[in-house]
C-alpha positions in Angstrom: 0.0 0.0 0.0 1.3 3.4 -1.0 0.7 6.4 1.3 1.6 10.0 1.0 2.2 12.1 4.1 2.2 15.9 3.5 3.7 17.2 6.8 6.4 19.8 7.7 6.9 18.7 11.4 9.9 16.3 11.6 8.7 14.6 14.8 5.3 13.8 13.2 6.9 12.6 10.0 9.2 10.3 12.0 6.4 8.8 14.1 3.9 8.3 11.3 6.5 7.1 8.8 8.1 4.6 11.2 4.7 3.2 12.4 3.2 2.8 8.9 6.3 1.3 7.5 6.2 -1.3 10.3 2.7 -2.1 9.2 3.7 -2.8 5.6 3.0 0.6 4.0 5.3 2.3 1.5 5.4 5.9 2.8 6.3 8.9 0.7 6.8 12.3 2.4 6.2 15.8 1.1 7.5 18.7 3.3 5.2 21.4 1.9 1.9 21.8 0.0 3.5 22.5 -3.4 5.5 19.3 -3.4 2.5 17.5 -2.0 0.3 18.7 -4.8 2.8 17.5 -7.5 3.3 14.1 -5.8 -0.4 13.5 -5.2 -1.5 14.3 -8.7 1.4 12.6 -10.6 1.5 9.4 -8.6 -0.9 6.7 -7.3 -1.5 6.7 -3.6 -3.9 4.4 -1.7 -4.4 7.1 0.9 -3.1 10.6 1.7 -2.5 12.3 5.1 -2.4 16.1 5.1 -1.5 18.7 7.7 -3.4 21.9 7.4 -0.7 24.4 8.4 1.7 23.8 5.4 4.1 26.0 3.6 3.3 26.8 0.0 -0.3 25.6 -0.2 -2.3 25.0 3.0 -3.9 21.6 3.6 -7.4 22.7 3.0 -6.7 24.0 -0.4 -4.5 21.0 -1.2 -7.3 18.6 -0.1 -9.7 20.4 -2.5 -7.3 20.1 -5.4 -6.6 16.5 -4.7 -10.3 15.6 -4.5 -11.0 17.4 -7.8 -8.2 15.5 -9.6 -8.5 12.2 -7.8 -11.9 11.9 -6.1 -11.4 8.2 -5.2 -8.3 8.8 -3.1 -9.1 8.9 0.6 -7.7 11.9 2.5 -7.1 12.3 6.3 -6.5 15.7 7.8 -3.9 15.5 10.6 -3.7 18.9 12.4 -3.5 20.8 15.7 -6.4 23.0 14.6 -9.2 21.2 16.5 -12.2 23.6 16.7 -15.5 22.6 15.3 -15.1 25.2 12.6 -11.7 23.8 11.6 -13.2 20.3 11.4 -16.1 21.4 9.3 -13.8 23.3 7.0 -11.7 20.2 6.5 -14.6 18.0 5.7 -16.2 20.7 3.5 -13.0 20.7 1.4 -13.2 17.0 0.8 -11.4 15.4 3.7 -12.7 11.9 4.5 -11.6 12.1 8.2 -10.0 14.6 10.6 -7.6 13.7 13.4 -6.4 16.2 15.9 -2.8 16.5 17.2 -1.6 15.2 19.5 -2.8 11.8 18.5 -2.2 8.1 19.2 -0.7 6.1 16.3 -3.2 3.3 17.0 -6.1 5.6 16.3 -4.5 7.0 13.1 -3.9 3.4 11.9 -7.5 2.4 12.7 -8.8 5.3 10.7 -6.6 4.4 7.8 -7.8 0.8 7.8 -11.4 2.0 7.9 -11.0 4.4 4.9 -9.2 1.8 2.8 -11.9 -0.7 3.5 -14.6 1.9 2.6 -13.0 2.8 -0.7 -11.7 -0.6 -1.8 -14.1 -3.0 -0.1 -11.3 -5.0 1.4 -11.8 -6.4 4.9 -8.3 -7.6 5.6 -6.1 -5.2 3.6 -4.2 -4.1 6.6 -3.0 -7.7 7.2 -1.5 -8.3 3.7 1.9 -7.2 2.3 2.4 -7.3 -1.4 5.9 -7.0 -3.0 5.9 -7.7 -6.8 4.2 -11.1 -7.0 4.9 -12.0 -3.4 2.0 -11.9 -1.0 2.3 -12.2 2.8 -0.8 -12.5 4.8 0.2 -11.4 8.3 -3.0 -12.5 9.9 -3.0 -16.0 8.5 0.8 -16.3 8.4 0.7 -17.6 4.9 2.9 -16.7 1.9 2.3 -16.9 -1.9 4.6 -16.3 -4.8 3.0 -15.9 -8.2 -0.2 -17.1 -6.7 1.4 -20.4 -5.5 1.5 -21.1 -1.8 5.0 -21.3 -0.2 5.5 -23.4 2.9 7.8 -21.9 5.4 9.0 -22.9 8.9 8.1 -20.5 11.7 11.6 -19.0 11.7 11.6 -18.6 8.0 8.3 -16.9 8.1 9.4 -14.5 10.9 12.5 -13.6 8.9 10.5 -13.0 5.7 7.9 -10.9 7.5 10.6 -8.7 9.1 12.3 -8.2 5.7 9.0 -7.4 4.1 7.9 -4.9 6.7 11.3 -3.1 6.1 11.2 -3.5 2.3 13.8 -1.5 0.5 15.9 -1.1 3.7 19.3 -2.7 4.1 19.1 -4.7 7.3 22.3 -5.7 9.0 22.8 -9.2 10.5 22.7 -7.5 13.9 19.3 -6.0 13.1 17.9 -9.3 11.9 19.3 -11.3 14.8 17.9 -8.9 17.4 14.5 -8.7 15.7 13.9 -12.2 14.5 15.8 -14.3 17.0 15.8 -11.7 19.9 19.4 -12.5 20.7 22.6 -10.3 20.9 24.9 -10.4 17.9 27.7 -13.0 18.0 30.5 -12.7 15.5 30.7 -16.5 15.4 27.2 -17.2 14.3 26.1 -17.4 10.6 22.4 -18.3 11.4 21.2 -15.3 9.5 23.0 -16.2 6.3 21.8 -19.8 6.6 18.2 -18.8 6.9 18.4 -16.2 4.2 19.6 -19.0 1.9 16.7 -21.2 3.0 14.3 -18.4 2.1 15.9 -17.8 -1.2 15.4 -21.4 -2.2 11.7 -21.2 -1.4 11.0 -17.6 -2.5 13.3 -16.8 -5.4 14.5 -20.1 -6.8 11.7 -20.6 -9.3 11.2 -16.9 -10.2 13.0 -14.7 -12.7 12.6 -11.7 -10.5 14.8 -12.0 -7.4 13.4 -10.3 -4.3 16.0 -11.1 -1.6 19.3 -9.2 -2.3 22.7 -9.1 -0.6 24.2 -5.7 0.2 27.9 -6.8 0.3 29.4 -6.0 3.7 26.1 -4.5 5.0 23.4 -7.1 5.1 20.2 -8.0 3.3 17.3 -6.2 1.6 13.9 -7.3 0.2 12.8 -5.3 -2.7 10.7 -5.8 -5.8 
């Protein structure tokens, strides 16, 4: 799922980006309204989150522009302006939802899930990660590649899910050990390399497009 966050507060960007990336979203960030307008209209996003107080173009105007150009893209306003008038203005300009700062990430994520279900009619969308033709159902703990089910051990699955939730990021062996095995790094262990090879045989072996890549001297990365 692709999400655009138009926000100029670094702390908010960090919290939202990190949280949504952990939930399997691909998050793009625009630091002002002008960049947000260009990104929103030129690219496909499954949902857009806007601050109101933005440099360039404010969030209300930007929301109206987005809804005129892409009426089927859900928009959430995320702002410190919490009066009834502010909320009404946001909704009148096309926002589908309005969340007031400070907020809890769990509430934001719940609203995102609700809007995606409303627009797409998908009931378990928040539990599925798709990368190329790889599909990981986090709720059912199942994996498919090119529509074919892939059988993994519990450890192989945890490793794949961790790589997928951090798709595009180079993960060191230390990162993987601490997150998948919950142990401190030991220079003498090659368990990560062994299990990455197991995964490759099951995920990549029969596909022309390889998803699991080695970053020499750095670690591993899953990307489509």
